[in-house]
Tab-separated table of C-alpha atoms in Angstrom:
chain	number	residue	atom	x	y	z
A	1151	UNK	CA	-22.594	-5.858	34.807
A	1152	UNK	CA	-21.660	-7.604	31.072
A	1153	UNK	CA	-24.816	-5.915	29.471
A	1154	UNK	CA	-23.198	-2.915	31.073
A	1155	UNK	CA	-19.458	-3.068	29.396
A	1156	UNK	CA	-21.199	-4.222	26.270
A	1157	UNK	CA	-23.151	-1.066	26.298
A	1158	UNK	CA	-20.053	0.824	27.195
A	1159	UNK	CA	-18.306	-0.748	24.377
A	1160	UNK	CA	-20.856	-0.576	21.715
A	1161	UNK	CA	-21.531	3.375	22.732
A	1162	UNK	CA	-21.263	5.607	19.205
A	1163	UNK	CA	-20.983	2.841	16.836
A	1164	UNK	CA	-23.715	4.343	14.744
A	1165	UNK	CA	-22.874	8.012	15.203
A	1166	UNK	CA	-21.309	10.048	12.328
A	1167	UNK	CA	-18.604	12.195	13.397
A	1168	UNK	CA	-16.341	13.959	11.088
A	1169	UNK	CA	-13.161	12.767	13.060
A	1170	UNK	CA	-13.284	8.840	14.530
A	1171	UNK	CA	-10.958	7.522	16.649
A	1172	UNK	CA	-10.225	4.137	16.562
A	1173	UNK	CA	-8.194	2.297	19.371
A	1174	UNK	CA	-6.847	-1.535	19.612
A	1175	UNK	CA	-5.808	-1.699	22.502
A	1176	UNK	CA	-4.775	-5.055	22.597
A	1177	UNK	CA	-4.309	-6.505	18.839
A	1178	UNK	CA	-3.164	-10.421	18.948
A	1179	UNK	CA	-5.124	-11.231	22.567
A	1180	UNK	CA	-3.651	-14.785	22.446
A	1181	UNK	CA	-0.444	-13.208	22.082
A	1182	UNK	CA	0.062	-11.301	24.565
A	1183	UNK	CA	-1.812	-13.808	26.873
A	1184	UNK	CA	1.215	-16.379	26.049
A	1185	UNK	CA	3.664	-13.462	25.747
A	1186	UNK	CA	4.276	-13.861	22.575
A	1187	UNK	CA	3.505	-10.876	19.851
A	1188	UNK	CA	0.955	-8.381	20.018
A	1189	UNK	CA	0.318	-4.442	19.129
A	1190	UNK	CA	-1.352	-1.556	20.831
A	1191	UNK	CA	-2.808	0.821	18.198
A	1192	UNK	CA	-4.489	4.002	17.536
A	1193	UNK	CA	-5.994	5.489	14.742
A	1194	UNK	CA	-7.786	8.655	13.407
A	1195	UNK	CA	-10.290	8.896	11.400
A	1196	UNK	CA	-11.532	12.088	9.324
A	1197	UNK	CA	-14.784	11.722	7.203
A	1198	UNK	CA	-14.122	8.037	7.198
A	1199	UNK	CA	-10.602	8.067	5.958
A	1200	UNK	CA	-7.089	7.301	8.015
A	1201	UNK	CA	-5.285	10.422	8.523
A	1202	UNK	CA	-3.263	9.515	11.150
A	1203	UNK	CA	-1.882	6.874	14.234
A	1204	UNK	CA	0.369	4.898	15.923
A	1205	UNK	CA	1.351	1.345	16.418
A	1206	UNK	CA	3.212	-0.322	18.893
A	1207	UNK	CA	4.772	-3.779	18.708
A	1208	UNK	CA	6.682	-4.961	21.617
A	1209	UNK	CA	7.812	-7.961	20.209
A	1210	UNK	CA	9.122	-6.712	16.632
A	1211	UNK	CA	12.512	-7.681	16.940
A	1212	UNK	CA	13.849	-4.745	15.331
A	1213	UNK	CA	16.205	-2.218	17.538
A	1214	UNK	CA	17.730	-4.408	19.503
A	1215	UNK	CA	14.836	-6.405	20.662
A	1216	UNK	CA	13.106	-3.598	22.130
A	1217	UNK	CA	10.151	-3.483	20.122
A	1218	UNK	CA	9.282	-1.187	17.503
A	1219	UNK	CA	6.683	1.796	17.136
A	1220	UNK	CA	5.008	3.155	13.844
A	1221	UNK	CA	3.677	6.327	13.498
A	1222	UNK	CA	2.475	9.127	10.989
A	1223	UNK	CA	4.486	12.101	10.710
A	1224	UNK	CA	3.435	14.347	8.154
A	1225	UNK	CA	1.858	12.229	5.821
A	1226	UNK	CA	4.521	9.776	6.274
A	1227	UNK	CA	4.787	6.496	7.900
A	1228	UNK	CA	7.562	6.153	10.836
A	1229	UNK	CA	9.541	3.622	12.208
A	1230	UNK	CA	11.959	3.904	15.277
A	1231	UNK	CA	12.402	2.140	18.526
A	1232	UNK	CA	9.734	2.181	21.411
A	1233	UNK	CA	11.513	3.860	23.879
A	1234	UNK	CA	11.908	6.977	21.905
A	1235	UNK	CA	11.063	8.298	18.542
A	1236	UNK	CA	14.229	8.709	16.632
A	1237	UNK	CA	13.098	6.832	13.620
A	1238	UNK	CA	13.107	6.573	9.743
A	1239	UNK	CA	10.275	6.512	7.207
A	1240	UNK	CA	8.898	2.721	6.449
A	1241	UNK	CA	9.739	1.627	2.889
A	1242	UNK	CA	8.732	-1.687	1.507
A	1243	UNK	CA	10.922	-4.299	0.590
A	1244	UNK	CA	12.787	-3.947	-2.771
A	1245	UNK	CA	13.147	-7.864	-3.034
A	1246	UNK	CA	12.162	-9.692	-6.080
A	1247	UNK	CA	13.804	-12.636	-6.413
A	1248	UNK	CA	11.177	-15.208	-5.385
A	1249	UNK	CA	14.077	-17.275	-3.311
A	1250	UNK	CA	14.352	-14.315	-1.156
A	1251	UNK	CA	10.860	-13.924	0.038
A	1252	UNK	CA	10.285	-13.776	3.634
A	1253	UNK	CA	6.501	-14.773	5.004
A	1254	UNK	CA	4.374	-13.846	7.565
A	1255	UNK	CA	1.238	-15.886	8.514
A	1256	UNK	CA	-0.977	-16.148	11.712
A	1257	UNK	CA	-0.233	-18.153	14.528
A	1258	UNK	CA	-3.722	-19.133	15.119
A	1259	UNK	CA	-4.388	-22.202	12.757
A	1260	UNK	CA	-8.280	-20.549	12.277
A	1261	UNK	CA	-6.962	-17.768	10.700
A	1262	UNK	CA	-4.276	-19.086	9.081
A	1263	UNK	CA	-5.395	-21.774	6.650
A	1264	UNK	CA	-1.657	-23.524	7.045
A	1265	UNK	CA	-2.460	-26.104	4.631
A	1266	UNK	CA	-4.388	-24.208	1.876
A	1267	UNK	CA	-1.547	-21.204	2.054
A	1268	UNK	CA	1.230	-24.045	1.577
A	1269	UNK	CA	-0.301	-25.197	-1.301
A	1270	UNK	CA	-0.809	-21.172	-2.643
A	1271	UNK	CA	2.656	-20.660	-1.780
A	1272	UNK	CA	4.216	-23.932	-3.700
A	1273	UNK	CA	1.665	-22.858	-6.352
A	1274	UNK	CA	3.322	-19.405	-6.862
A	1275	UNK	CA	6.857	-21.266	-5.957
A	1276	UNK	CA	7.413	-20.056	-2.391
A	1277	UNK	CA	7.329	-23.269	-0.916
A	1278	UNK	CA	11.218	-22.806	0.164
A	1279	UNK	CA	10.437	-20.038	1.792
A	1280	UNK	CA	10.644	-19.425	5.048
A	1281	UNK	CA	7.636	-18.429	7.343
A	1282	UNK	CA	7.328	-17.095	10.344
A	1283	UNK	CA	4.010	-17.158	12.481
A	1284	UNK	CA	2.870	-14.013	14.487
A	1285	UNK	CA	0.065	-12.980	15.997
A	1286	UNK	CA	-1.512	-9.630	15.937
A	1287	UNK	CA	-1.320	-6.831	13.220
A	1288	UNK	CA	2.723	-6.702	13.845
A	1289	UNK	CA	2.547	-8.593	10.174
A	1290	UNK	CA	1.265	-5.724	8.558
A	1291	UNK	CA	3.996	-3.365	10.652
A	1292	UNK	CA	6.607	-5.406	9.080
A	1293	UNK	CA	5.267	-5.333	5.157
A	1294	UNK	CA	5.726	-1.720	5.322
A	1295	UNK	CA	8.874	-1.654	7.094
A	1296	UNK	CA	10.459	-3.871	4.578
A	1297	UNK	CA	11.319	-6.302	6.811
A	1298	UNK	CA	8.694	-9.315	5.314
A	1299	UNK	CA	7.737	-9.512	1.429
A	1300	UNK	CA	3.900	-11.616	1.769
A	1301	UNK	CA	1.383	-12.085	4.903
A	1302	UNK	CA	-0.081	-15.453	4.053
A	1303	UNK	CA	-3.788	-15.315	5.228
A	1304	UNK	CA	-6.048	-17.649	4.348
A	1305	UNK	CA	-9.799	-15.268	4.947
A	1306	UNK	CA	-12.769	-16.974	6.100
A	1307	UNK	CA	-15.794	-16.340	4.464
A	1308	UNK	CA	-17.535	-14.828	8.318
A	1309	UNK	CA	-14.175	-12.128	8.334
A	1310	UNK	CA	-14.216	-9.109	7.250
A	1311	UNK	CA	-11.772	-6.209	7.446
A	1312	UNK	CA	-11.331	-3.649	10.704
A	1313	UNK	CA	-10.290	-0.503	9.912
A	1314	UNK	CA	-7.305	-0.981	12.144
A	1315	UNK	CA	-6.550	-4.663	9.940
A	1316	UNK	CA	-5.180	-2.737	7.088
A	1317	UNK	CA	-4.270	0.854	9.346
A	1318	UNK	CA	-0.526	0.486	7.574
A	1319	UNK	CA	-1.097	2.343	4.350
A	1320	UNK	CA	2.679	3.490	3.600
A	1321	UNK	CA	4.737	2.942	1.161
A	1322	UNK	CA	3.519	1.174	-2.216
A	1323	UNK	CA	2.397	-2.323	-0.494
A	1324	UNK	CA	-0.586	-3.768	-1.625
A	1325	UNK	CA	-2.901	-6.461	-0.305
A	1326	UNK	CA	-5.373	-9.050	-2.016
A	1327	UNK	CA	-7.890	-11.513	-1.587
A	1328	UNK	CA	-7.726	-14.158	-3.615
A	1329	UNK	CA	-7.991	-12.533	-6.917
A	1330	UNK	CA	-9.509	-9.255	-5.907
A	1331	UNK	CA	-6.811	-6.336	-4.882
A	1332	UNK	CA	-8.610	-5.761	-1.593
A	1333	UNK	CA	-6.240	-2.989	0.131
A	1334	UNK	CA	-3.559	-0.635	-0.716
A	1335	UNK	CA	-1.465	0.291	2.110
């Protein structure tokens, strides 16, 4: 029966298809296994490029508690509450004063690096700042919405990027490796 949901799962990975969907339906497993945070996403695909989906993060703590949910609207990223979608367009945040920078980093130590992103961050002066660990791609939600300034990631040579790991293009954000501008989003 496993060789049979691996099939299942693997089914179209190689086929070319001018519109992809691509659905997470359970970003941040740990997370919601200890009921922490987590996202349920969906994307869309055309000739490669994201045209279109939604995210939804029960946990953001945004509106009230009740979770948030991102979507595209006309070329535009969304933000509103879960339970209905009243919302506003995402805009990154406008701080700049390196006191006021809020980070985001992964709960899970493996992906997180915790003591090689302390040292970054005292290296680039942030080590006052305070950090917050989530799991799932809830960080990237909040980048976008304005409501974090830096996801602290520390990449591991084995990773590389899902096409639902960087889904939040919006609103001016960018992302980097190291050096490298990796993402724009």
């Amino acid at each position: 029966m496993s060789s049979d949901v691996v099939s299942w799962l693997d089914y179209g990975k190689d086929i070319q298809a001018d519109r992809t969907w691509v659905i997470d339906p359970i970003d941040g497993t740990k997370g919601f296994i200890a009921m922490r945070h987590y996202a349920i996403a969906i994307g869309v695909l055309r000739g490669g490029q994201a045209v279109g989906g939604v995210m939804a993060c029960p946990g953001y703590p945004a509106y009230n508690g009740g979770g948030a949910l991102l979507w595209t609207e006309n070329d535009t990223c969304m933000i509103g509450p879960i339970s209905g979608f009243s919302g506003r367009q995402v805009r990154v945040s406008a701080i700049q004063d390196v006191q006021r920078v809020r980070v985001l980093e992964s709960v899970e130590k493996s992906h997180a690096g915790f003591e090689r992103m302390l040292r970054a961050r005292m290296l680039a002066g942030l080590d006052a700042a305070p950090v917050e660990r989530l799991d799932s791609m809830e960080k990237y939600a909040r980048i976008a919405a304005g409501d974090a300034e830096l996801v602290s990631a520390a990449a591991q040579p084995q990773e590389h990027t899902r096409p639902f790991d960087m889904g939040s293009r919006g609103r001016g954000g960018v992302g980097a490796r190291g050096r490298r501008p990796s993402h724009r989003y």
